[in-house]
Amino acid sequence: MSLTRRAFLARCASLPLATTLPHRSVAELPLGPATLTTVSDGHLVLPRSFLFSHMPDEELTSILQDFDVPDGHLTPDCNLALYRDGTNTVLFDVGAGPDFMPSAGAVQDSLAAVELTPDDITHVLFTHAHPDHIWGLLDEFDDPVFASAHMMMGRAEWDYWWDPRTVDTIAEDRMSFAVGARRRMQTIEAGVTLFEDGEEILPGIAAVATPGHTPGHMSFELRNGPDAAMVVGDAIGNHHVAFRRPDWRSGSDQDMDQAAETRRMLLDRLSREKMQLVGFHLPGGGIGRAEATEDGYHFLQDET
């Protein structure tokens, strides 16, 4: 059953929130002379139905028990990837800002913990335009937060959210997503760079189309010498069901069938190439590897 927008927001607001936000860098990975770090934007608080309503109950329960997922609401971490190569300081997405959920919106404090300010960010690369990824463009006074950064987004993702018809065609519980995305995109319209799948958009950073979660969702392959990693955004949205049963349809995805196909493709490639990945909602800072197993895949959390 699909939640209405009003019911969805009301349920989220009624769920318990953590009293403090993790304002810190939570994981780090060297890529040659460059560094890939994740910084926390806090976490989300979601009703379980948002992810699991389309999944078979019995097998789902077994998987969640295997991963010790507690009953009740879900509280996925929000990890923003930060890449520094000595010339560019690149932030992947900008977090939720002050207007989405009280449990998120901590990126400025997390940047401060690694001695950076928003003005130090040279480029922002968007995986997609959901609220927890783009609403952080504006602060509580509607002023731009990353005013010095060059903004970059995949053309298909931009075109989808920029289209005024999207608000009328998107699911009812996501109408505010469309309105909020377009309002923030208007603030960067004059200077944004749009790119296509496969383009090297910055030195060592190539766009990889991973649609389904949103129509134009992008991942990013980072290469520096022999070292490589993939920033996957929400294309792999959790460390349990998404890995164990990537073929299952998840209510968090706008096109559930396409998203499942994308997950299978990504996990197959990442496991075969033993490439490290960064997931926006994966635990422990989100850096790790995908390992193929007899019953799907497993997320191996990075220990660095």
PDB file of C-alpha atoms in Angstrom:
ATOM      1  CA  MET A   1       0.000   0.000   0.000  1.00  0.00           C
ATOM      2  CA  SER A   2       1.370   3.432  -0.979  1.00  0.00           C
ATOM      3  CA  LEU A   3       1.535   6.093   1.698  1.00  0.00           C
ATOM      4  CA  THR A   4       0.164   9.529   0.880  1.00  0.00           C
ATOM      5  CA  ARG A   5       2.628  12.403   1.178  1.00  0.00           C
ATOM      6  CA  ARG A   6       0.822  13.734   4.253  1.00  0.00           C
ATOM      7  CA  ALA A   7       0.828  10.312   5.952  1.00  0.00           C
ATOM      8  CA  PHE A   8       4.459   9.631   5.050  1.00  0.00           C
ATOM      9  CA  LEU A   9       5.709  12.929   6.471  1.00  0.00           C
ATOM     10  CA  ALA A  10       3.526  12.570   9.552  1.00  0.00           C
ATOM     11  CA  ARG A  11       4.860   9.072  10.238  1.00  0.00           C
ATOM     12  CA  CYS A  12       8.454  10.236   9.829  1.00  0.00           C
ATOM     13  CA  ALA A  13       7.883  13.164  12.175  1.00  0.00           C
ATOM     14  CA  SER A  14       6.384  10.874  14.827  1.00  0.00           C
ATOM     15  CA  LEU A  15       9.371   8.519  14.919  1.00  0.00           C
ATOM     16  CA  PRO A  16      12.046   8.965  17.596  1.00  0.00           C
ATOM     17  CA  LEU A  17      15.161  10.936  16.692  1.00  0.00           C
ATOM     18  CA  ALA A  18      18.703  10.686  18.001  1.00  0.00           C
ATOM     19  CA  THR A  19      19.613  13.467  20.410  1.00  0.00           C
ATOM     20  CA  THR A  20      22.925  14.193  18.694  1.00  0.00           C
ATOM     21  CA  LEU A  21      24.149  14.065  15.120  1.00  0.00           C
ATOM     22  CA  PRO A  22      27.495  12.501  14.115  1.00  0.00           C
ATOM     23  CA  HIS A  23      29.363  15.616  12.984  1.00  0.00           C
ATOM     24  CA  ARG A  24      32.535  13.897  11.844  1.00  0.00           C
ATOM     25  CA  SER A  25      34.485  12.154   9.148  1.00  0.00           C
ATOM     26  CA  VAL A  26      33.588   8.488   9.463  1.00  0.00           C
ATOM     27  CA  ALA A  27      35.711   6.620   6.896  1.00  0.00           C
ATOM     28  CA  GLU A  28      38.734   7.207   4.705  1.00  0.00           C
ATOM     29  CA  LEU A  29      40.284   5.460   1.706  1.00  0.00           C
ATOM     30  CA  PRO A  30      43.573   6.373  -0.030  1.00  0.00           C
ATOM     31  CA  LEU A  31      43.426   6.400  -3.835  1.00  0.00           C
ATOM     32  CA  GLY A  32      47.038   6.832  -4.903  1.00  0.00           C
ATOM     33  CA  PRO A  33      48.070  10.306  -3.746  1.00  0.00           C
ATOM     34  CA  ALA A  34      44.413  11.333  -3.468  1.00  0.00           C
ATOM     35  CA  THR A  35      42.061  10.682  -0.570  1.00  0.00           C
ATOM     36  CA  LEU A  36      38.428   9.597  -0.562  1.00  0.00           C
ATOM     37  CA  THR A  37      36.704  10.388   2.737  1.00  0.00           C
ATOM     38  CA  THR A  38      33.115  10.154   3.852  1.00  0.00           C
ATOM     39  CA  VAL A  39      31.566  12.814   6.057  1.00  0.00           C
ATOM     40  CA  SER A  40      28.284  12.341   7.865  1.00  0.00           C
ATOM     41  CA  ASP A  41      25.106  14.284   7.215  1.00  0.00           C
ATOM     42  CA  GLY A  42      23.383  12.489  10.096  1.00  0.00           C
ATOM     43  CA  HIS A  43      20.751   9.853   9.397  1.00  0.00           C
ATOM     44  CA  LEU A  44      17.219   9.407   8.152  1.00  0.00           C
ATOM     45  CA  VAL A  45      14.248   8.048  10.090  1.00  0.00           C
ATOM     46  CA  LEU A  46      11.968   5.996   7.846  1.00  0.00           C
ATOM     47  CA  PRO A  47       8.949   3.719   8.234  1.00  0.00           C
ATOM     48  CA  ARG A  48       9.901   0.160   7.278  1.00  0.00           C
ATOM     49  CA  SER A  49       7.179   0.117   4.634  1.00  0.00           C
ATOM     50  CA  PHE A  50       9.101   2.744   2.658  1.00  0.00           C
ATOM     51  CA  LEU A  51      11.637   0.068   1.696  1.00  0.00           C
ATOM     52  CA  PHE A  52       9.984  -3.283   2.374  1.00  0.00           C
ATOM     53  CA  SER A  53       6.320  -3.081   1.402  1.00  0.00           C
ATOM     54  CA  HIS A  54       6.849  -4.918  -1.924  1.00  0.00           C
ATOM     55  CA  MET A  55       8.962  -7.761  -0.496  1.00  0.00           C
ATOM     56  CA  PRO A  56       7.895 -11.293   0.570  1.00  0.00           C
ATOM     57  CA  ASP A  57       7.357 -11.171   4.329  1.00  0.00           C
ATOM     58  CA  GLU A  58       8.730 -14.556   5.392  1.00  0.00           C
ATOM     59  CA  GLU A  59      12.043 -14.381   3.538  1.00  0.00           C
ATOM     60  CA  LEU A  60      12.407 -10.684   4.360  1.00  0.00           C
ATOM     61  CA  THR A  61      12.022 -11.417   8.074  1.00  0.00           C
ATOM     62  CA  SER A  62      14.721 -14.087   7.852  1.00  0.00           C
ATOM     63  CA  ILE A  63      17.163 -11.736   6.129  1.00  0.00           C
ATOM     64  CA  LEU A  64      16.558  -8.901   8.585  1.00  0.00           C
ATOM     65  CA  GLN A  65      17.123 -11.294  11.472  1.00  0.00           C
ATOM     66  CA  ASP A  66      20.403 -12.432   9.893  1.00  0.00           C
ATOM     67  CA  PHE A  67      21.575  -8.808   9.901  1.00  0.00           C
ATOM     68  CA  ASP A  68      20.155  -7.944  13.338  1.00  0.00           C
ATOM     69  CA  VAL A  69      17.973  -5.192  11.870  1.00  0.00           C
ATOM     70  CA  PRO A  70      15.834  -4.045  14.819  1.00  0.00           C
ATOM     71  CA  ASP A  71      12.057  -3.895  14.711  1.00  0.00           C
ATOM     72  CA  GLY A  72      10.417  -0.524  14.214  1.00  0.00           C
ATOM     73  CA  HIS A  73      11.700   2.388  12.210  1.00  0.00           C
ATOM     74  CA  LEU A  74      14.837   2.381  10.034  1.00  0.00           C
ATOM     75  CA  THR A  75      17.664   4.866  10.647  1.00  0.00           C
ATOM     76  CA  PRO A  76      20.033   4.652   7.658  1.00  0.00           C
ATOM     77  CA  ASP A  77      23.228   6.675   7.801  1.00  0.00           C
ATOM     78  CA  CYS A  78      23.863   9.476   5.301  1.00  0.00           C
ATOM     79  CA  ASN A  79      27.460   9.408   4.025  1.00  0.00           C
ATOM     80  CA  LEU A  80      28.705  12.128   1.687  1.00  0.00           C
ATOM     81  CA  ALA A  81      31.820  11.193  -0.269  1.00  0.00           C
ATOM     82  CA  LEU A  82      34.620  13.767  -0.281  1.00  0.00           C
ATOM     83  CA  TYR A  83      37.473  13.422  -2.788  1.00  0.00           C
ATOM     84  CA  ARG A  84      40.673  15.448  -2.529  1.00  0.00           C
ATOM     85  CA  ASP A  85      43.474  15.143  -5.096  1.00  0.00           C
ATOM     86  CA  GLY A  86      45.546  18.196  -4.188  1.00  0.00           C
ATOM     87  CA  THR A  87      43.857  20.365  -6.822  1.00  0.00           C
ATOM     88  CA  ASN A  88      40.135  19.666  -6.520  1.00  0.00           C
ATOM     89  CA  THR A  89      38.046  19.174  -3.394  1.00  0.00           C
ATOM     90  CA  VAL A  90      34.960  17.343  -4.628  1.00  0.00           C
ATOM     91  CA  LEU A  91      31.818  16.681  -2.598  1.00  0.00           C
ATOM     92  CA  PHE A  92      29.347  14.097  -3.882  1.00  0.00           C
ATOM     93  CA  ASP A  93      25.869  15.439  -3.012  1.00  0.00           C
ATOM     94  CA  VAL A  94      25.227  18.082  -0.358  1.00  0.00           C
ATOM     95  CA  GLY A  95      22.978  16.400   2.190  1.00  0.00           C
ATOM     96  CA  ALA A  96      19.509  17.234   3.417  1.00  0.00           C
ATOM     97  CA  GLY A  97      19.890  20.760   4.742  1.00  0.00           C
ATOM     98  CA  PRO A  98      17.625  22.114   7.487  1.00  0.00           C
ATOM     99  CA  ASP A  99      14.228  21.418   5.934  1.00  0.00           C
ATOM    100  CA  PHE A 100      13.942  17.656   5.446  1.00  0.00           C
ATOM    101  CA  MET A 101      14.457  15.764   8.729  1.00  0.00           C
ATOM    102  CA  PRO A 102      15.797  16.952  12.086  1.00  0.00           C
ATOM    103  CA  SER A 103      18.090  13.910  12.222  1.00  0.00           C
ATOM    104  CA  ALA A 104      19.944  14.983   9.066  1.00  0.00           C
ATOM    105  CA  GLY A 105      21.590  18.151   7.767  1.00  0.00           C
ATOM    106  CA  ALA A 106      24.919  17.907   9.605  1.00  0.00           C
ATOM    107  CA  VAL A 107      27.345  18.175   6.687  1.00  0.00           C
ATOM    108  CA  GLN A 108      28.752  21.609   7.590  1.00  0.00           C
ATOM    109  CA  ASP A 109      29.725  20.419  11.044  1.00  0.00           C
ATOM    110  CA  SER A 110      31.211  17.247   9.558  1.00  0.00           C
ATOM    111  CA  LEU A 111      33.278  19.287   7.110  1.00  0.00           C
ATOM    112  CA  ALA A 112      34.511  21.427   9.989  1.00  0.00           C
ATOM    113  CA  ALA A 113      35.708  18.240  11.692  1.00  0.00           C
ATOM    114  CA  VAL A 114      38.132  17.727   8.759  1.00  0.00           C
ATOM    115  CA  GLU A 115      39.048  21.441   8.788  1.00  0.00           C
ATOM    116  CA  LEU A 116      37.019  22.396   5.734  1.00  0.00           C
ATOM    117  CA  THR A 117      34.268  24.928   5.134  1.00  0.00           C
ATOM    118  CA  PRO A 118      31.697  24.903   2.315  1.00  0.00           C
ATOM    119  CA  ASP A 119      33.843  27.532   0.565  1.00  0.00           C
ATOM    120  CA  ASP A 120      36.682  25.004   0.313  1.00  0.00           C
ATOM    121  CA  ILE A 121      34.573  22.718  -1.911  1.00  0.00           C
ATOM    122  CA  THR A 122      35.593  23.275  -5.548  1.00  0.00           C
ATOM    123  CA  HIS A 123      33.018  20.948  -7.144  1.00  0.00           C
ATOM    124  CA  VAL A 124      29.735  19.306  -6.172  1.00  0.00           C
ATOM    125  CA  LEU A 125      28.750  16.208  -8.159  1.00  0.00           C
ATOM    126  CA  PHE A 126      25.168  15.016  -7.703  1.00  0.00           C
ATOM    127  CA  THR A 127      24.187  11.357  -7.807  1.00  0.00           C
ATOM    128  CA  HIS A 128      20.519  12.400  -7.912  1.00  0.00           C
ATOM    129  CA  ALA A 129      18.093  15.022  -6.659  1.00  0.00           C
ATOM    130  CA  HIS A 130      16.230  13.402  -3.767  1.00  0.00           C
ATOM    131  CA  PRO A 131      15.900  15.620  -0.661  1.00  0.00           C
ATOM    132  CA  ASP A 132      18.703  14.042   1.382  1.00  0.00           C
ATOM    133  CA  HIS A 133      21.086  14.627  -1.527  1.00  0.00           C
ATOM    134  CA  ILE A 134      20.230  18.122  -2.818  1.00  0.00           C
ATOM    135  CA  TRP A 135      18.216  20.068  -0.249  1.00  0.00           C
ATOM    136  CA  GLY A 136      21.481  20.979   1.494  1.00  0.00           C
ATOM    137  CA  LEU A 137      22.157  23.509  -1.267  1.00  0.00           C
ATOM    138  CA  LEU A 138      20.262  26.090   0.837  1.00  0.00           C
ATOM    139  CA  ASP A 139      20.589  26.987   4.504  1.00  0.00           C
ATOM    140  CA  GLU A 140      17.804  27.935   6.915  1.00  0.00           C
ATOM    141  CA  PHE A 141      17.724  31.452   5.404  1.00  0.00           C
ATOM    142  CA  ASP A 142      17.531  30.101   1.830  1.00  0.00           C
ATOM    143  CA  ASP A 143      21.067  31.316   1.148  1.00  0.00           C
ATOM    144  CA  PRO A 144      23.404  29.124  -0.941  1.00  0.00           C
ATOM    145  CA  VAL A 145      25.695  26.978   1.206  1.00  0.00           C
ATOM    146  CA  PHE A 146      28.279  25.948  -1.396  1.00  0.00           C
ATOM    147  CA  ALA A 147      28.433  29.249  -3.249  1.00  0.00           C
ATOM    148  CA  SER A 148      32.034  28.792  -4.423  1.00  0.00           C
ATOM    149  CA  ALA A 149      31.600  25.294  -5.840  1.00  0.00           C
ATOM    150  CA  HIS A 150      31.034  24.322  -9.459  1.00  0.00           C
ATOM    151  CA  MET A 151      27.824  22.251  -9.614  1.00  0.00           C
ATOM    152  CA  MET A 152      27.591  19.197 -11.883  1.00  0.00           C
ATOM    153  CA  MET A 153      24.650  16.847 -12.547  1.00  0.00           C
ATOM    154  CA  GLY A 154      23.780  14.191 -15.100  1.00  0.00           C
ATOM    155  CA  ARG A 155      21.655  15.587 -17.898  1.00  0.00           C
ATOM    156  CA  ALA A 156      18.909  12.950 -17.598  1.00  0.00           C
ATOM    157  CA  GLU A 157      18.528  13.625 -13.865  1.00  0.00           C
ATOM    158  CA  TRP A 158      18.451  17.380 -14.377  1.00  0.00           C
ATOM    159  CA  ASP A 159      15.887  17.147 -17.164  1.00  0.00           C
ATOM    160  CA  TYR A 160      13.586  14.936 -15.085  1.00  0.00           C
ATOM    161  CA  TRP A 161      13.401  17.212 -12.038  1.00  0.00           C
ATOM    162  CA  TRP A 162      13.472  20.414 -14.081  1.00  0.00           C
ATOM    163  CA  ASP A 163      10.416  19.329 -16.087  1.00  0.00           C
ATOM    164  CA  PRO A 164       7.341  21.101 -14.606  1.00  0.00           C
ATOM    165  CA  ARG A 165       5.253  17.997 -15.396  1.00  0.00           C
ATOM    166  CA  THR A 166       7.220  15.868 -12.921  1.00  0.00           C
ATOM    167  CA  VAL A 167       5.290  17.160  -9.922  1.00  0.00           C
ATOM    168  CA  ASP A 168       2.072  15.864 -11.540  1.00  0.00           C
ATOM    169  CA  THR A 169       3.445  12.476 -12.597  1.00  0.00           C
ATOM    170  CA  ILE A 170       5.559  11.479  -9.601  1.00  0.00           C
ATOM    171  CA  ALA A 171       4.013   9.375  -6.816  1.00  0.00           C
ATOM    172  CA  GLU A 172       1.857  11.428  -4.456  1.00  0.00           C
ATOM    173  CA  ASP A 173       4.101  10.795  -1.445  1.00  0.00           C
ATOM    174  CA  ARG A 174       7.029  12.318  -3.397  1.00  0.00           C
ATOM    175  CA  MET A 175       5.418  15.475  -4.715  1.00  0.00           C
ATOM    176  CA  SER A 176       7.389  17.530  -2.187  1.00  0.00           C
ATOM    177  CA  PHE A 177      10.576  15.921  -3.555  1.00  0.00           C
ATOM    178  CA  ALA A 178       9.842  17.352  -6.999  1.00  0.00           C
ATOM    179  CA  VAL A 179       8.940  20.813  -5.724  1.00  0.00           C
ATOM    180  CA  GLY A 180      11.962  20.956  -3.437  1.00  0.00           C
ATOM    181  CA  ALA A 181      14.392  19.719  -6.078  1.00  0.00           C
ATOM    182  CA  ARG A 182      13.317  22.239  -8.690  1.00  0.00           C
ATOM    183  CA  ARG A 183      13.442  25.130  -6.207  1.00  0.00           C
ATOM    184  CA  ARG A 184      17.035  24.309  -5.319  1.00  0.00           C
ATOM    185  CA  MET A 185      18.022  23.636  -8.910  1.00  0.00           C
ATOM    186  CA  GLN A 186      16.846  27.137  -9.788  1.00  0.00           C
ATOM    187  CA  THR A 187      19.600  28.501  -7.546  1.00  0.00           C
ATOM    188  CA  ILE A 188      22.335  26.761  -9.589  1.00  0.00           C
ATOM    189  CA  GLU A 189      20.745  26.854 -13.058  1.00  0.00           C
ATOM    190  CA  ALA A 190      23.012  29.593 -14.424  1.00  0.00           C
ATOM    191  CA  GLY A 191      26.252  27.783 -13.664  1.00  0.00           C
ATOM    192  CA  VAL A 192      25.533  24.060 -13.570  1.00  0.00           C
ATOM    193  CA  THR A 193      27.428  21.694 -15.873  1.00  0.00           C
ATOM    194  CA  LEU A 194      25.418  18.776 -17.268  1.00  0.00           C
ATOM    195  CA  PHE A 195      27.118  15.563 -18.333  1.00  0.00           C
ATOM    196  CA  GLU A 196      26.345  12.186 -19.899  1.00  0.00           C
ATOM    197  CA  ASP A 197      27.038   8.570 -18.997  1.00  0.00           C
ATOM    198  CA  GLY A 198      30.674   7.604 -19.557  1.00  0.00           C
ATOM    199  CA  GLU A 199      32.109  11.115 -19.534  1.00  0.00           C
ATOM    200  CA  GLU A 200      35.260  11.883 -17.567  1.00  0.00           C
ATOM    201  CA  ILE A 201      33.884  14.945 -15.853  1.00  0.00           C
ATOM    202  CA  LEU A 202      36.950  15.728 -13.740  1.00  0.00           C
ATOM    203  CA  PRO A 203      40.427  14.189 -13.851  1.00  0.00           C
ATOM    204  CA  GLY A 204      40.068  10.606 -12.644  1.00  0.00           C
ATOM    205  CA  ILE A 205      36.275  10.828 -12.188  1.00  0.00           C
ATOM    206  CA  ALA A 206      33.939   9.215 -14.738  1.00  0.00           C
ATOM    207  CA  ALA A 207      30.130   9.164 -14.755  1.00  0.00           C
ATOM    208  CA  VAL A 208      28.386   5.767 -14.667  1.00  0.00           C
ATOM    209  CA  ALA A 209      24.637   5.720 -15.360  1.00  0.00           C
ATOM    210  CA  THR A 210      22.799   3.731 -12.663  1.00  0.00           C
ATOM    211  CA  PRO A 211      19.108   4.566 -13.224  1.00  0.00           C
ATOM    212  CA  GLY A 212      16.091   3.254 -11.377  1.00  0.00           C
ATOM    213  CA  HIS A 213      16.263   4.819  -7.943  1.00  0.00           C
ATOM    214  CA  THR A 214      15.605   7.983  -9.940  1.00  0.00           C
ATOM    215  CA  PRO A 215      15.404   8.220 -13.740  1.00  0.00           C
ATOM    216  CA  GLY A 216      18.873   9.746 -14.120  1.00  0.00           C
ATOM    217  CA  HIS A 217      20.710   8.456 -11.068  1.00  0.00           C
ATOM    218  CA  MET A 218      24.497   8.547 -11.574  1.00  0.00           C
ATOM    219  CA  SER A 219      27.349   6.738  -9.890  1.00  0.00           C
ATOM    220  CA  PHE A 220      30.969   7.807 -10.235  1.00  0.00           C
ATOM    221  CA  GLU A 221      34.074   5.727 -10.914  1.00  0.00           C
ATOM    222  CA  LEU A 222      37.189   7.224  -9.329  1.00  0.00           C
ATOM    223  CA  ARG A 223      40.600   6.080 -10.593  1.00  0.00           C
ATOM    224  CA  ASN A 224      44.058   7.207  -9.519  1.00  0.00           C
ATOM    225  CA  GLY A 225      46.794   4.953 -10.864  1.00  0.00           C
ATOM    226  CA  PRO A 226      45.907   1.325 -10.036  1.00  0.00           C
ATOM    227  CA  ASP A 227      43.467   2.336  -7.296  1.00  0.00           C
ATOM    228  CA  ALA A 228      39.748   2.631  -7.980  1.00  0.00           C
ATOM    229  CA  ALA A 229      36.461   3.093  -6.146  1.00  0.00           C
ATOM    230  CA  MET A 230      32.828   3.596  -7.082  1.00  0.00           C
ATOM    231  CA  VAL A 231      30.579   6.185  -5.437  1.00  0.00           C
ATOM    232  CA  VAL A 232      27.204   4.472  -5.861  1.00  0.00           C
ATOM    233  CA  GLY A 233      24.835   6.943  -4.170  1.00  0.00           C
ATOM    234  CA  ASP A 234      21.489   5.207  -3.590  1.00  0.00           C
ATOM    235  CA  ALA A 235      21.874   2.651  -6.388  1.00  0.00           C
ATOM    236  CA  ILE A 236      22.713   0.194  -3.569  1.00  0.00           C
ATOM    237  CA  GLY A 237      20.578   1.504  -0.744  1.00  0.00           C
ATOM    238  CA  ASN A 238      21.280  -0.748   2.258  1.00  0.00           C
ATOM    239  CA  HIS A 239      23.694  -3.432   3.493  1.00  0.00           C
ATOM    240  CA  HIS A 240      21.154  -6.221   3.986  1.00  0.00           C
ATOM    241  CA  VAL A 241      18.339  -6.805   1.471  1.00  0.00           C
ATOM    242  CA  ALA A 242      19.971  -4.864  -1.385  1.00  0.00           C
ATOM    243  CA  PHE A 243      23.002  -7.177  -1.210  1.00  0.00           C
ATOM    244  CA  ARG A 244      21.296 -10.452  -0.304  1.00  0.00           C
ATOM    245  CA  ARG A 245      18.407 -10.054  -2.775  1.00  0.00           C
ATOM    246  CA  PRO A 246      19.286  -7.296  -5.268  1.00  0.00           C
ATOM    247  CA  ASP A 247      16.517  -8.588  -7.556  1.00  0.00           C
ATOM    248  CA  TRP A 248      13.773  -7.636  -5.097  1.00  0.00           C
ATOM    249  CA  ARG A 249      11.731  -4.522  -5.774  1.00  0.00           C
ATOM    250  CA  SER A 250      12.216  -1.796  -3.167  1.00  0.00           C
ATOM    251  CA  GLY A 251       9.666   0.901  -2.450  1.00  0.00           C
ATOM    252  CA  SER A 252      12.469   3.434  -2.071  1.00  0.00           C
ATOM    253  CA  ASP A 253      13.091   3.293  -5.843  1.00  0.00           C
ATOM    254  CA  GLN A 254      11.046   5.267  -8.349  1.00  0.00           C
ATOM    255  CA  ASP A 255      11.372   2.595 -11.038  1.00  0.00           C
ATOM    256  CA  MET A 256      11.628  -0.564  -8.960  1.00  0.00           C
ATOM    257  CA  ASP A 257      12.287  -2.988 -11.822  1.00  0.00           C
ATOM    258  CA  GLN A 258      15.002  -0.865 -13.410  1.00  0.00           C
ATOM    259  CA  ALA A 259      16.609  -0.243 -10.011  1.00  0.00           C
ATOM    260  CA  ALA A 260      16.794  -4.005  -9.386  1.00  0.00           C
ATOM    261  CA  GLU A 261      18.494  -4.534 -12.743  1.00  0.00           C
ATOM    262  CA  THR A 262      20.957  -1.750 -11.927  1.00  0.00           C
ATOM    263  CA  ARG A 263      21.769  -3.267  -8.513  1.00  0.00           C
ATOM    264  CA  ARG A 264      22.506  -6.649 -10.059  1.00  0.00           C
ATOM    265  CA  MET A 265      24.768  -5.045 -12.665  1.00  0.00           C
ATOM    266  CA  LEU A 266      26.645  -2.966 -10.093  1.00  0.00           C
ATOM    267  CA  LEU A 267      27.124  -5.753  -7.569  1.00  0.00           C
ATOM    268  CA  ASP A 268      28.317  -8.156 -10.255  1.00  0.00           C
ATOM    269  CA  ARG A 269      30.874  -5.657 -11.514  1.00  0.00           C
ATOM    270  CA  LEU A 270      32.047  -4.501  -8.088  1.00  0.00           C
ATOM    271  CA  SER A 271      32.497  -8.058  -6.832  1.00  0.00           C
ATOM    272  CA  ARG A 272      34.258  -9.264  -9.999  1.00  0.00           C
ATOM    273  CA  GLU A 273      36.651  -6.311 -10.079  1.00  0.00           C
ATOM    274  CA  LYS A 274      37.079  -6.253  -6.281  1.00  0.00           C
ATOM    275  CA  MET A 275      36.499  -2.518  -6.499  1.00  0.00           C
ATOM    276  CA  GLN A 276      35.795  -0.598  -3.332  1.00  0.00           C
ATOM    277  CA  LEU A 277      32.501   1.213  -3.133  1.00  0.00           C
ATOM    278  CA  VAL A 278      30.983   4.103  -1.231  1.00  0.00           C
ATOM    279  CA  GLY A 279      27.275   3.864  -0.470  1.00  0.00           C
ATOM    280  CA  PHE A 280      25.305   6.846   0.773  1.00  0.00           C
ATOM    281  CA  HIS A 281      23.215   4.783   3.204  1.00  0.00           C
ATOM    282  CA  LEU A 282      25.630   1.955   4.033  1.00  0.00           C
ATOM    283  CA  PRO A 283      26.869   1.598   7.629  1.00  0.00           C
ATOM    284  CA  GLY A 284      30.178   2.620   9.195  1.00  0.00           C
ATOM    285  CA  GLY A 285      30.853   5.449   6.789  1.00  0.00           C
ATOM    286  CA  GLY A 286      29.732   3.492   3.735  1.00  0.00           C
ATOM    287  CA  ILE A 287      33.132   2.380   2.397  1.00  0.00           C
ATOM    288  CA  GLY A 288      33.656  -1.315   1.699  1.00  0.00           C
ATOM    289  CA  ARG A 289      33.460  -4.069  -0.899  1.00  0.00           C
ATOM    290  CA  ALA A 290      30.829  -6.342  -2.395  1.00  0.00           C
ATOM    291  CA  GLU A 291      31.566 -10.064  -2.131  1.00  0.00           C
ATOM    292  CA  ALA A 292      29.609 -12.647  -4.103  1.00  0.00           C
ATOM    293  CA  THR A 293      28.171 -15.446  -1.937  1.00  0.00           C
ATOM    294  CA  GLU A 294      25.982 -18.508  -2.490  1.00  0.00           C
ATOM    295  CA  ASP A 295      22.867 -16.538  -1.564  1.00  0.00           C
ATOM    296  CA  GLY A 296      23.588 -13.179  -3.183  1.00  0.00           C
ATOM    297  CA  TYR A 297      26.226 -10.687  -2.100  1.00  0.00           C
ATOM    298  CA  HIS A 298      27.679  -9.463   1.165  1.00  0.00           C
ATOM    299  CA  PHE A 299      28.904  -6.003   2.162  1.00  0.00           C
ATOM    300  CA  LEU A 300      32.413  -6.149   3.591  1.00  0.00           C
ATOM    301  CA  GLN A 301      32.905  -2.960   5.558  1.00  0.00           C
ATOM    302  CA  ASP A 302      36.222  -1.193   5.126  1.00  0.00           C
ATOM    303  CA  GLU A 303      38.402  -1.432   8.218  1.00  0.00           C
ATOM    304  CA  THR A 304      40.620   1.608   7.611  1.00  0.00           C
TER     305      THR A 304
END
